[in-house]
Amino acid sequence: MVVHSDPSTMASSTEPNGTKPDDSSLSRTSTLEARLEPTMSYDINLPNRTLTNAANLDEYIVETRDGQIPGPLEPDGQHRYRLVTFQPNDPENPKNWSKAYKWYITMVVAATCFVVAFASSVITPDIVGVADEFHTSEEVALLSITLFVVGFGLGPLVFAPLSEVYGRKVIYVSTLFIAVAFVIPCALAKNLATLLVGRAIDGIAFSAPITIIGGTLADLWRAEERGIPMAAFSAAPFIGPAIGPLAGGFLSDALGWRWLYWLTLILSGIIWAVITFTVPETYAPTILAKRAAKMRKETGEQDWVTEQDLDMRPLGERMRIFLIMPLKLLFGELIVFLISLYMSVLYGLLYMFFIAYPIVFQEGKGFSSSSAGLTFIPLAVGVVASSMCAPFVNKHYVKIIQPYAGQLPPAELRLIPMMFACWFIPIGMIVFAWTSFPRLIWVGPTLAGFPVGFGFIFIYNSANNYLVDTYQDRAASALAAKTFIRSLWGASVVLFTTQMYHRLGYQWASTLLAGISLLCCAIPFLFWKYGERIRRHSKYAYAGDDETKGAVLPEKTNTSRV
């Protein structure tokens, strides 16, 4: 945060005569100030989507010694509102909390992400048990996975905007409570309809924590500190699905499929209790809004406000931004479309593994559910190994952007890890394909999971960073578009994976997946060469200065269009 001692020097969202700035002066640029180092990328946590273009976002990015900056003129035309800010070393500013406490919260939310991802896959080892008990086909029983993952795509469209209005804490507590409650009917289900409805509601409710965890970490950590915490978070969505079949295999063999849901209930219940009673609110606009309300009550002066009190967008405009903009970016922006396509392929591949591994190891090699679950360990180890490389990736990025001091580095520099790691996915799939013959030892297809898991995190983080740096004040919409289409595809693939492996054979089905992932390797190289040109012709992407490779950051940029 930038510290100011004299609030009168701060830019206001209104001119001295009380008029709003002309919209023609607005620019599609970052809300960063020029004095920030080039290592600081766009701050996706600024409430651009909920506040109007006239809002003074300096309130959320500066610290003042008296905790205020001048706001717009009040209705009397004589006095100005006072916008509440954090103060230097403010104990209520999450970024000033002790590192130990911030790491505690980071581990809690990362564990939450792990449990949610775990819940999506832990039921896969005993889909047959569900089908047998309810006298239905395995394809219908697989809907318990499909509906859950569809919820992952739909939930963010609702919960991400709500967290920007009401804060993180209320979303965590309420949605996790709903999720925990609806695991119970799944465990006690007397018919398939009850199980499927419970899973659908759980998928939507469980999607909320995953949606806002990245925002929580950005609330806590400054940009230069964020690399390792983000690595811990980014690994959780992939480790959870890898560990789920491992734990689920042993538990279902011993106690049956219902205990897979009881285990989910226990883990998610613990997480709900920990978050409810030990994790405070971290979203700066919500914290400042509560402080302003407290000051109005204590002083009786009604001019203590935040931008949420003054410049909130109309509900209709917010709905357009939250629901329509992601679709406009998905189908109207080549960068968003192809990156989302790539992430969909990887996400679908992950969920295909939940079906393909039992086919190859149980059906082909005669493994039990518990033994087949052990084969997911190399996949999880690969994810952990790539996460441990995150600090080195971040250090490399900091080094290569040094020539862009005072400028926003080209977004394409974020693609370097993706260009390196994309090859691990098809390599792992080819090894899995041609060592999966039933007559061959289990070592080949088992170890093939390591390069696949190793590639996942590099590609996932690189894609997210590229979208954020490319779309800046529309980054949240771009990420929502990616999550939506990725989840729909991941939900769909589990319904036809069994048929694909039976009709094409183990080898050619996996080779087909390897071929698709190999084709996707062209995407980062395409954007490395043509990305800047594509951004310059884009309606929504940040293109930078025509005269420089890195975009010079403007002096005053608190008027972002959305």
Coordinates of C-alpha atoms in Angstrom, one line a residue:
M1 CA 0.0 0.0 0.0
V2 CA 1.0 3.6 -0.7
V3 CA 1.2 5.8 2.4
H4 CA 0.0 9.4 2.3
S5 CA 0.1 11.9 5.2
D6 CA -2.0 14.6 3.6
P7 CA -5.4 13.4 2.4
S8 CA -5.9 16.7 0.6
T9 CA -3.4 15.6 -2.0
M10 CA -5.4 12.5 -2.9
A11 CA -7.4 12.3 -6.2
S12 CA -11.1 12.5 -5.7
S13 CA -13.8 10.9 -7.7
T14 CA -15.4 14.3 -8.3
E15 CA -14.1 17.6 -9.6
P16 CA -13.9 20.7 -7.3
N17 CA -17.2 21.9 -8.8
G18 CA -18.9 18.7 -7.8
T19 CA -19.2 17.3 -11.3
K20 CA -18.2 13.8 -12.2
P21 CA -15.3 13.2 -14.5
D22 CA -16.0 13.0 -18.2
D23 CA -16.3 9.3 -19.3
S24 CA -14.2 10.2 -22.4
S25 CA -11.2 10.4 -20.1
L26 CA -11.6 6.8 -18.9
S27 CA -9.0 4.3 -20.2
R28 CA -8.7 0.5 -20.4
T29 CA -5.7 0.4 -18.2
S30 CA -4.4 -1.0 -14.9
T31 CA -5.5 0.6 -11.6
L32 CA -1.9 0.5 -10.5
E33 CA 0.1 3.7 -10.1
A34 CA 3.3 4.4 -11.9
R35 CA 5.5 4.4 -8.8
L36 CA 4.9 0.6 -8.2
E37 CA 7.6 -1.8 -9.1
P38 CA 7.1 -3.9 -12.3
T39 CA 6.8 -7.0 -10.1
M40 CA 3.4 -5.9 -9.1
S41 CA 0.7 -7.2 -11.5
Y42 CA -2.8 -6.0 -11.6
D43 CA -4.7 -6.1 -8.3
I44 CA -7.8 -8.3 -9.1
N45 CA -9.2 -7.6 -5.7
L46 CA -10.1 -4.0 -6.4
P47 CA -13.9 -3.8 -6.5
N48 CA -14.1 -2.6 -10.1
R49 CA -17.1 -4.8 -10.9
T50 CA -19.3 -3.5 -8.1
L51 CA -18.4 0.2 -8.1
T52 CA -19.0 2.7 -10.9
N53 CA -16.3 4.1 -13.1
A54 CA -16.4 7.3 -11.0
A55 CA -15.4 5.5 -7.8
N56 CA -12.1 6.6 -6.2
L57 CA -10.2 3.3 -5.8
D58 CA -7.4 5.0 -4.0
E59 CA -9.5 4.4 -0.8
Y60 CA -8.4 0.7 -1.0
I61 CA -4.8 1.0 -2.1
V62 CA -3.4 3.8 0.1
E63 CA -2.8 4.2 3.8
T64 CA -3.3 7.7 5.4
R65 CA -2.2 8.7 8.9
D66 CA -5.6 10.0 9.8
G67 CA -7.5 7.2 8.1
Q68 CA -9.4 9.2 5.5
I69 CA -9.2 10.8 2.1
P70 CA -11.5 13.5 0.7
G71 CA -14.5 12.1 -1.1
P72 CA -17.1 13.8 -3.4
L73 CA -19.2 16.8 -2.4
E74 CA -22.1 16.2 -0.1
P75 CA -25.6 17.2 -1.3
D76 CA -25.3 20.6 0.4
G77 CA -22.5 21.5 -2.0
Q78 CA -20.4 22.8 0.9
H79 CA -18.7 19.8 2.5
R80 CA -17.0 16.7 1.2
Y81 CA -17.6 13.1 2.3
R82 CA -14.7 11.5 4.1
L83 CA -13.6 8.1 2.5
V84 CA -12.3 5.8 5.2
T85 CA -8.9 4.2 4.5
F86 CA -6.5 2.0 6.4
Q87 CA -3.7 3.7 8.4
P88 CA 0.0 2.8 8.4
N89 CA 0.5 -0.4 10.4
D90 CA -3.2 -0.6 10.8
P91 CA -4.0 -3.8 12.8
E92 CA -7.3 -4.3 11.0
N93 CA -5.5 -4.4 7.6
P94 CA -5.0 -8.1 6.8
K95 CA -1.7 -7.3 5.1
N96 CA -0.3 -6.1 8.4
W97 CA -1.2 -9.2 10.3
S98 CA 1.7 -11.3 11.5
K99 CA 3.2 -13.8 9.1
A100 CA 2.4 -16.7 11.4
Y101 CA -1.3 -15.7 11.5
K102 CA -1.4 -15.1 7.7
W103 CA 0.1 -18.5 7.2
Y104 CA -2.4 -20.1 9.5
I105 CA -5.3 -18.6 7.5
T106 CA -3.6 -19.6 4.2
M107 CA -3.3 -23.2 5.4
V108 CA -6.9 -23.2 6.6
V109 CA -8.3 -22.0 3.2
A110 CA -5.9 -24.3 1.3
A111 CA -7.2 -27.2 3.4
T112 CA -10.7 -26.1 2.6
C113 CA -9.9 -26.2 -1.1
F114 CA -8.3 -29.7 -0.6
V115 CA -11.5 -31.0 1.1
V116 CA -13.8 -29.6 -1.6
A117 CA -11.7 -31.2 -4.4
F118 CA -11.4 -34.4 -2.3
A119 CA -15.2 -34.5 -2.1
S120 CA -15.5 -34.5 -5.8
S121 CA -13.5 -37.6 -6.3
V122 CA -13.7 -39.7 -3.1
I123 CA -16.9 -41.4 -4.3
T124 CA -15.4 -42.7 -7.6
P125 CA -14.0 -46.0 -6.3
D126 CA -17.4 -47.4 -5.5
I127 CA -19.7 -46.1 -8.3
V128 CA -20.5 -49.8 -8.9
G129 CA -21.8 -50.1 -5.3
V130 CA -24.2 -47.2 -5.9
A131 CA -25.4 -48.7 -9.2
D132 CA -26.0 -52.1 -7.6
E133 CA -27.9 -50.8 -4.6
F134 CA -30.2 -48.6 -6.6
H135 CA -30.5 -51.1 -9.5
T136 CA -29.3 -48.6 -12.2
S137 CA -26.5 -48.4 -14.7
E138 CA -23.1 -47.2 -13.9
E139 CA -23.6 -44.3 -16.4
V140 CA -26.5 -43.1 -14.3
A141 CA -24.6 -43.5 -11.1
L142 CA -21.8 -41.4 -12.5
L143 CA -24.2 -38.5 -12.5
S144 CA -23.3 -38.1 -8.9
I145 CA -19.9 -36.9 -10.1
T146 CA -21.3 -34.9 -13.1
L147 CA -23.8 -32.9 -11.2
F148 CA -21.3 -32.1 -8.5
V149 CA -18.8 -30.7 -11.0
V150 CA -21.5 -28.8 -12.9
G151 CA -22.1 -27.0 -9.6
F152 CA -18.4 -26.0 -9.6
G153 CA -19.1 -24.1 -12.8
L154 CA -22.4 -22.5 -11.9
G155 CA -21.6 -21.5 -8.3
P156 CA -18.8 -19.0 -9.1
L157 CA -21.2 -16.9 -11.2
V158 CA -23.1 -16.2 -8.0
F159 CA -20.7 -16.4 -5.1
A160 CA -17.8 -14.4 -6.5
P161 CA -20.0 -11.3 -7.0
L162 CA -21.6 -11.8 -3.6
S163 CA -18.2 -11.9 -1.9
E164 CA -17.4 -8.6 -3.5
V165 CA -20.5 -7.0 -1.9
Y166 CA -20.7 -8.8 1.5
G167 CA -17.2 -10.0 2.0
R168 CA -15.5 -13.4 2.3
K169 CA -16.4 -14.6 5.7
V170 CA -20.2 -14.7 5.3
I171 CA -19.8 -16.6 2.0
Y172 CA -17.5 -19.2 3.5
V173 CA -19.6 -19.8 6.6
S174 CA -23.0 -19.9 4.8
T175 CA -22.1 -22.0 1.8
L176 CA -20.0 -24.5 3.8
F177 CA -22.9 -24.9 6.2
I178 CA -25.2 -25.7 3.3
A179 CA -22.7 -28.1 1.8
V180 CA -22.2 -29.9 5.1
A181 CA -25.9 -30.2 5.6
F182 CA -26.6 -31.7 2.2
V183 CA -23.9 -34.4 2.5
I184 CA -26.1 -36.0 5.1
P185 CA -29.0 -36.9 2.7
C186 CA -26.4 -38.3 0.3
A187 CA -25.1 -40.7 3.0
L188 CA -28.6 -41.7 4.0
A189 CA -30.2 -41.8 0.6
K190 CA -32.9 -44.3 0.0
N191 CA -33.1 -43.7 -3.7
L192 CA -30.9 -42.4 -6.5
A193 CA -32.8 -39.1 -6.9
T194 CA -32.1 -38.1 -3.3
L195 CA -28.4 -38.8 -3.8
L196 CA -28.2 -36.8 -7.1
V197 CA -30.1 -33.8 -5.7
G198 CA -27.8 -33.8 -2.7
R199 CA -24.7 -33.9 -4.9
A200 CA -25.9 -31.2 -7.1
I201 CA -26.6 -28.8 -4.2
D202 CA -23.2 -29.8 -2.7
G203 CA -21.4 -29.0 -5.9
I204 CA -22.9 -25.5 -6.0
A205 CA -22.3 -24.8 -2.3
F206 CA -18.8 -26.3 -2.3
S207 CA -17.8 -24.2 -5.3
A208 CA -17.9 -21.0 -3.2
P209 CA -14.8 -21.6 -1.2
I210 CA -12.7 -22.5 -4.3
T211 CA -14.0 -19.4 -6.0
I212 CA -13.0 -16.9 -3.3
I213 CA -9.9 -18.6 -1.8
G214 CA -7.6 -16.8 -4.3
G215 CA -9.1 -13.5 -3.3
T216 CA -8.6 -14.3 0.3
L217 CA -4.9 -14.9 -0.3
A218 CA -4.6 -11.6 -2.2
D219 CA -6.3 -9.9 0.8
L220 CA -3.6 -11.3 3.1
W221 CA -0.3 -11.1 1.1
R222 CA 1.3 -8.3 -0.8
A223 CA 2.2 -9.1 -4.4
E224 CA 5.9 -9.7 -3.7
E225 CA 5.0 -12.2 -0.9
R226 CA 2.3 -14.0 -2.7
G227 CA 4.2 -16.7 -4.7
I228 CA 4.5 -19.4 -2.1
P229 CA 1.1 -19.0 -0.6
M230 CA -0.5 -19.1 -4.0
A231 CA 1.5 -22.3 -4.8
A232 CA 0.0 -23.9 -1.7
F233 CA -3.4 -23.0 -2.8
S234 CA -3.0 -24.0 -6.5
A235 CA -1.8 -27.5 -5.5
A236 CA -4.9 -28.2 -3.4
P237 CA -7.5 -28.5 -6.3
F238 CA -5.3 -31.2 -7.9
I239 CA -4.0 -33.0 -4.8
G240 CA -7.5 -33.4 -3.5
P241 CA -8.8 -35.3 -6.5
A242 CA -5.7 -37.5 -6.5
I243 CA -6.0 -38.4 -2.8
G244 CA -9.8 -38.9 -3.0
P245 CA -9.7 -42.3 -4.9
L246 CA -6.8 -43.4 -2.6
A247 CA -8.8 -42.9 0.6
G248 CA -12.1 -43.9 -1.0
G249 CA -10.7 -47.2 -2.3
F250 CA -9.7 -48.4 1.1
L251 CA -12.8 -47.1 2.8
S252 CA -15.3 -48.5 0.3
D253 CA -13.7 -51.9 0.4
A254 CA -14.0 -52.0 4.2
L255 CA -17.3 -50.2 4.9
G256 CA -19.2 -49.6 1.7
W257 CA -20.0 -46.5 -0.4
R258 CA -22.0 -44.7 2.2
W259 CA -19.0 -44.2 4.3
L260 CA -17.4 -42.2 1.5
Y261 CA -20.0 -39.5 2.3
W262 CA -19.7 -39.8 6.0
L263 CA -15.9 -39.2 5.6
T264 CA -16.8 -36.1 3.5
L265 CA -19.2 -34.9 6.2
I266 CA -16.5 -35.3 8.9
L267 CA -13.8 -33.4 6.9
S268 CA -16.1 -30.6 5.7
G269 CA -17.7 -30.2 9.1
I270 CA -14.3 -29.7 10.7
I271 CA -13.3 -27.1 8.0
W272 CA -16.6 -25.3 8.5
A273 CA -16.0 -25.0 12.3
V274 CA -12.4 -23.9 11.9
I275 CA -13.3 -21.2 9.4
T276 CA -16.4 -20.0 11.3
F277 CA -14.6 -19.6 14.7
T278 CA -11.0 -18.8 13.8
V279 CA -10.9 -17.0 10.4
P280 CA -11.9 -13.3 10.3
E281 CA -13.0 -11.1 7.5
T282 CA -10.2 -10.3 5.1
Y283 CA -11.8 -8.3 2.3
A284 CA -10.6 -4.7 2.6
P285 CA -13.8 -3.0 1.3
T286 CA -16.0 -4.9 3.8
I287 CA -13.6 -4.1 6.7
L288 CA -13.6 -0.4 5.8
A289 CA -17.4 -0.4 5.3
K290 CA -17.8 -1.7 8.8
R291 CA -15.3 0.8 10.2
A292 CA -17.2 3.7 8.5
A293 CA -20.5 2.5 9.9
K294 CA -18.9 2.3 13.4
M295 CA -17.5 5.8 13.1
R296 CA -20.9 7.2 12.0
K297 CA -22.4 5.6 15.0
E298 CA -19.8 6.7 17.5
T299 CA -19.4 10.3 16.2
G300 CA -22.9 11.0 14.9
E301 CA -21.2 12.4 11.7
Q302 CA -22.7 10.9 8.6
D303 CA -19.9 11.9 6.3
W304 CA -17.7 8.9 7.2
V305 CA -18.4 6.6 4.2
T306 CA -16.7 4.2 1.7
E307 CA -17.1 4.1 -2.0
Q308 CA -19.6 1.2 -1.5
D309 CA -21.9 3.7 0.1
L310 CA -21.6 6.3 -2.7
D311 CA -20.8 4.7 -6.1
M312 CA -22.3 1.2 -6.1
R313 CA -23.3 0.1 -9.6
P314 CA -27.1 -0.5 -10.2
L315 CA -28.1 -4.1 -9.7
G316 CA -28.9 -4.5 -13.4
E317 CA -25.5 -3.3 -14.4
R318 CA -23.8 -5.6 -11.9
M319 CA -25.8 -8.6 -13.2
R320 CA -24.7 -7.8 -16.7
I321 CA -21.1 -7.7 -15.6
F322 CA -21.2 -10.8 -13.5
L323 CA -23.3 -13.0 -15.9
I324 CA -23.0 -11.6 -19.4
M325 CA -19.4 -10.4 -19.5
P326 CA -17.9 -13.8 -18.9
L327 CA -19.8 -15.2 -21.9
K328 CA -18.8 -12.2 -24.0
L329 CA -15.2 -12.8 -23.2
L330 CA -15.4 -16.5 -23.7
F331 CA -16.9 -16.4 -27.2
G332 CA -15.6 -13.0 -28.3
E333 CA -12.0 -13.1 -27.2
L334 CA -9.6 -15.5 -28.8
I335 CA -7.2 -15.5 -25.8
V336 CA -10.0 -16.3 -23.3
F337 CA -11.5 -19.0 -25.6
L338 CA -8.2 -20.9 -26.3
I339 CA -6.9 -20.7 -22.7
S340 CA -10.3 -21.9 -21.5
L341 CA -10.2 -24.7 -24.0
Y342 CA -6.8 -25.8 -22.8
M343 CA -7.8 -25.7 -19.2
S344 CA -11.0 -27.7 -20.1
V345 CA -8.8 -30.4 -21.7
L346 CA -6.7 -30.6 -18.6
Y347 CA -9.6 -30.6 -16.2
G348 CA -11.4 -33.2 -18.3
L349 CA -8.2 -35.3 -18.3
L350 CA -8.1 -35.2 -14.5
Y351 CA -11.7 -36.4 -14.2
M352 CA -11.2 -39.0 -16.9
F353 CA -8.5 -40.5 -14.7
F354 CA -11.0 -41.3 -12.1
I355 CA -12.7 -43.6 -14.5
A356 CA -9.7 -44.7 -16.6
Y357 CA -7.6 -45.8 -13.7
P358 CA -10.2 -48.3 -12.3
I359 CA -10.7 -49.6 -15.9
V360 CA -7.0 -50.2 -16.5
F361 CA -6.0 -51.4 -13.0
Q362 CA -9.2 -53.1 -11.7
E363 CA -10.7 -54.4 -14.8
G364 CA -7.5 -55.0 -16.7
K365 CA -5.1 -56.0 -14.0
G366 CA -7.5 -57.3 -11.3
F367 CA -6.7 -54.8 -8.6
S368 CA -9.1 -54.1 -5.7
S369 CA -10.5 -50.6 -5.2
S370 CA -8.0 -49.9 -2.5
S371 CA -5.0 -51.1 -4.6
A372 CA -6.2 -49.1 -7.6
G373 CA -6.4 -46.0 -5.3
L374 CA -2.7 -46.4 -4.6
T375 CA -1.9 -45.8 -8.2
F376 CA -2.9 -42.1 -7.9
I377 CA 0.1 -41.5 -5.6
P378 CA 2.5 -40.5 -8.4
L379 CA 0.0 -38.1 -9.8
A380 CA -0.2 -36.4 -6.4
V381 CA 3.5 -36.4 -6.0
G382 CA 3.9 -34.7 -9.4
V383 CA 1.5 -32.0 -8.3
V384 CA 3.4 -31.4 -5.0
A385 CA 6.8 -31.4 -6.9
S386 CA 5.6 -28.7 -9.3
S387 CA 4.2 -26.7 -6.4
M388 CA 7.6 -26.7 -4.8
C389 CA 9.0 -25.2 -8.0
A390 CA 6.7 -22.2 -7.7
P391 CA 9.2 -20.0 -5.8
F392 CA 11.8 -20.5 -8.5
V393 CA 9.2 -19.7 -11.2
N394 CA 8.3 -16.5 -9.4
K395 CA 12.0 -15.6 -8.9
H396 CA 12.6 -16.1 -12.6
Y397 CA 9.6 -13.9 -13.5
V398 CA 10.9 -11.1 -11.2
K399 CA 14.2 -11.3 -13.0
I400 CA 13.0 -11.1 -16.5
I401 CA 10.7 -8.2 -15.9
Q402 CA 13.4 -5.9 -14.6
P403 CA 13.9 -4.2 -17.9
Y404 CA 10.3 -2.9 -17.6
A405 CA 10.9 -0.8 -14.6
G406 CA 8.0 1.7 -14.3
Q407 CA 6.0 -0.2 -16.9
L408 CA 3.6 -3.1 -16.9
P409 CA 5.5 -6.1 -18.3
P410 CA 4.1 -7.8 -21.4
A411 CA 1.5 -10.4 -20.4
E412 CA 3.1 -13.0 -22.6
L413 CA 6.0 -13.3 -20.2
R414 CA 3.6 -15.3 -18.0
L415 CA 3.5 -18.0 -20.7
I416 CA 7.0 -19.2 -20.2
P417 CA 6.2 -21.8 -17.5
M418 CA 3.3 -23.1 -19.7
M419 CA 5.6 -23.4 -22.7
F420 CA 8.0 -25.5 -20.6
A421 CA 5.4 -27.7 -18.8
C422 CA 2.9 -28.4 -21.6
W423 CA 4.9 -31.3 -23.0
F424 CA 4.7 -33.2 -19.7
I425 CA 1.0 -34.0 -20.2
P426 CA 1.2 -35.8 -23.6
I427 CA 4.4 -37.6 -22.5
G428 CA 2.7 -38.9 -19.4
M429 CA -0.4 -39.9 -21.4
I430 CA 1.7 -41.8 -24.0
V431 CA 3.5 -43.7 -21.3
F432 CA 0.1 -44.5 -19.7
A433 CA -1.3 -45.6 -23.0
W434 CA 1.3 -48.1 -24.1
T435 CA 2.1 -49.6 -20.7
S436 CA -1.5 -50.3 -19.9
F437 CA -1.7 -53.7 -21.5
P438 CA -3.2 -56.1 -18.9
R439 CA -0.2 -58.5 -19.3
L440 CA 2.4 -55.8 -18.4
I441 CA 3.5 -54.8 -14.8
W442 CA 1.6 -52.0 -13.1
V443 CA 4.7 -49.8 -12.8
G444 CA 4.5 -48.1 -16.2
P445 CA 0.9 -46.7 -16.1
T446 CA 1.3 -45.9 -12.4
L447 CA 4.4 -43.8 -12.8
A448 CA 2.9 -42.1 -15.9
G449 CA 0.8 -40.0 -13.5
F450 CA 3.9 -38.1 -12.3
P451 CA 4.7 -36.1 -15.4
V452 CA 0.9 -35.4 -15.8
G453 CA 0.6 -34.1 -12.3
F454 CA 3.9 -32.2 -12.6
G455 CA 2.6 -30.3 -15.7
F456 CA -0.8 -29.4 -14.2
I457 CA 0.3 -26.7 -11.7
F458 CA 2.7 -24.9 -14.1
I459 CA 0.0 -24.7 -16.8
Y460 CA -2.8 -23.8 -14.4
N461 CA -0.9 -21.0 -12.7
S462 CA 0.5 -19.7 -15.9
A463 CA -2.9 -19.5 -17.5
N464 CA -4.5 -17.7 -14.6
N465 CA -1.6 -15.1 -14.5
Y466 CA -1.9 -14.6 -18.2
L467 CA -5.6 -13.9 -18.1
V468 CA -5.2 -11.5 -15.1
D469 CA -2.4 -9.5 -16.8
T470 CA -4.2 -9.5 -20.1
Y471 CA -7.7 -8.5 -19.0
Q472 CA -6.9 -6.7 -15.7
D473 CA -10.2 -5.0 -14.6
R474 CA -12.1 -7.7 -16.5
A475 CA -9.9 -10.5 -15.2
A476 CA -12.5 -11.8 -12.7
S477 CA -14.9 -12.2 -15.6
A478 CA -12.3 -13.9 -17.8
L479 CA -11.5 -16.4 -14.9
A480 CA -15.2 -17.0 -14.4
A481 CA -15.6 -17.8 -18.1
K482 CA -12.7 -20.3 -17.8
T483 CA -14.1 -21.9 -14.7
F484 CA -17.5 -22.2 -16.2
I485 CA -16.6 -24.0 -19.4
R486 CA -13.9 -26.0 -17.7
S487 CA -16.3 -27.4 -15.2
L488 CA -19.0 -28.2 -17.8
W489 CA -16.4 -30.2 -19.8
G490 CA -15.0 -32.0 -16.7
A491 CA -18.6 -32.9 -15.7
S492 CA -19.3 -34.3 -19.2
V493 CA -16.2 -36.5 -19.7
V494 CA -17.0 -38.9 -16.9
L495 CA -20.2 -40.0 -18.7
F496 CA -18.4 -41.3 -21.8
T497 CA -14.9 -42.3 -20.6
T498 CA -15.9 -45.9 -19.9
Q499 CA -17.4 -46.4 -23.4
M500 CA -14.4 -44.7 -25.0
Y501 CA -11.9 -47.0 -23.3
H502 CA -14.0 -50.1 -24.1
R503 CA -14.5 -49.2 -27.8
L504 CA -11.1 -47.8 -28.6
G505 CA -9.1 -50.0 -26.2
Y506 CA -6.9 -48.9 -23.3
Q507 CA -4.0 -47.9 -25.6
W508 CA -5.8 -45.9 -28.3
A509 CA -8.2 -44.2 -25.9
S510 CA -5.2 -42.8 -23.9
T511 CA -3.3 -42.0 -27.2
L512 CA -6.3 -40.0 -28.3
L513 CA -6.1 -37.9 -25.1
A514 CA -2.4 -37.6 -25.6
G515 CA -2.9 -36.3 -29.1
I516 CA -5.5 -33.7 -27.9
S517 CA -3.1 -32.5 -25.2
L518 CA -0.3 -32.3 -27.7
L519 CA -2.3 -30.1 -30.0
C520 CA -3.0 -27.8 -27.0
C521 CA 0.8 -27.3 -26.6
A522 CA 0.5 -25.0 -29.6
I523 CA -1.6 -22.5 -27.7
P524 CA 1.1 -20.9 -25.5
F525 CA 3.4 -20.6 -28.4
L526 CA 0.7 -19.0 -30.5
F527 CA 0.1 -16.3 -27.9
W528 CA 3.9 -15.9 -27.3
K529 CA 4.2 -14.9 -31.0
Y530 CA 0.9 -13.2 -31.7
G531 CA -0.5 -12.4 -28.2
E532 CA 0.5 -8.7 -28.2
R533 CA -1.0 -8.2 -31.7
I534 CA -4.2 -10.0 -30.6
R535 CA -4.4 -7.8 -27.5
R536 CA -4.0 -4.6 -29.6
H537 CA -7.0 -5.6 -31.7
S538 CA -9.1 -6.7 -28.7
K539 CA -12.0 -4.7 -27.4
Y540 CA -11.4 -5.7 -23.8
A541 CA -7.8 -6.7 -23.4
Y542 CA -5.1 -4.4 -22.0
A543 CA -2.9 -3.6 -25.0
G544 CA -0.3 -1.2 -23.4
D545 CA 1.5 1.6 -25.1
D546 CA 2.0 1.4 -28.9
E547 CA 5.5 2.7 -28.6
T548 CA 6.8 0.3 -25.9
K549 CA 6.8 -3.4 -25.3
G550 CA 5.8 -2.9 -21.7
A551 CA 2.9 -0.6 -21.0
V552 CA 3.7 2.6 -19.1
L553 CA 1.4 2.8 -16.1
P554 CA -0.7 6.0 -16.0
E555 CA -0.5 8.4 -13.1
K556 CA -4.2 8.3 -12.3
T557 CA -6.0 5.2 -13.1
N558 CA -8.9 4.9 -10.7
T559 CA -11.5 5.0 -13.4
S560 CA -11.4 1.5 -14.9
R561 CA -14.1 0.5 -17.3
V562 CA -15.7 -2.8 -16.8

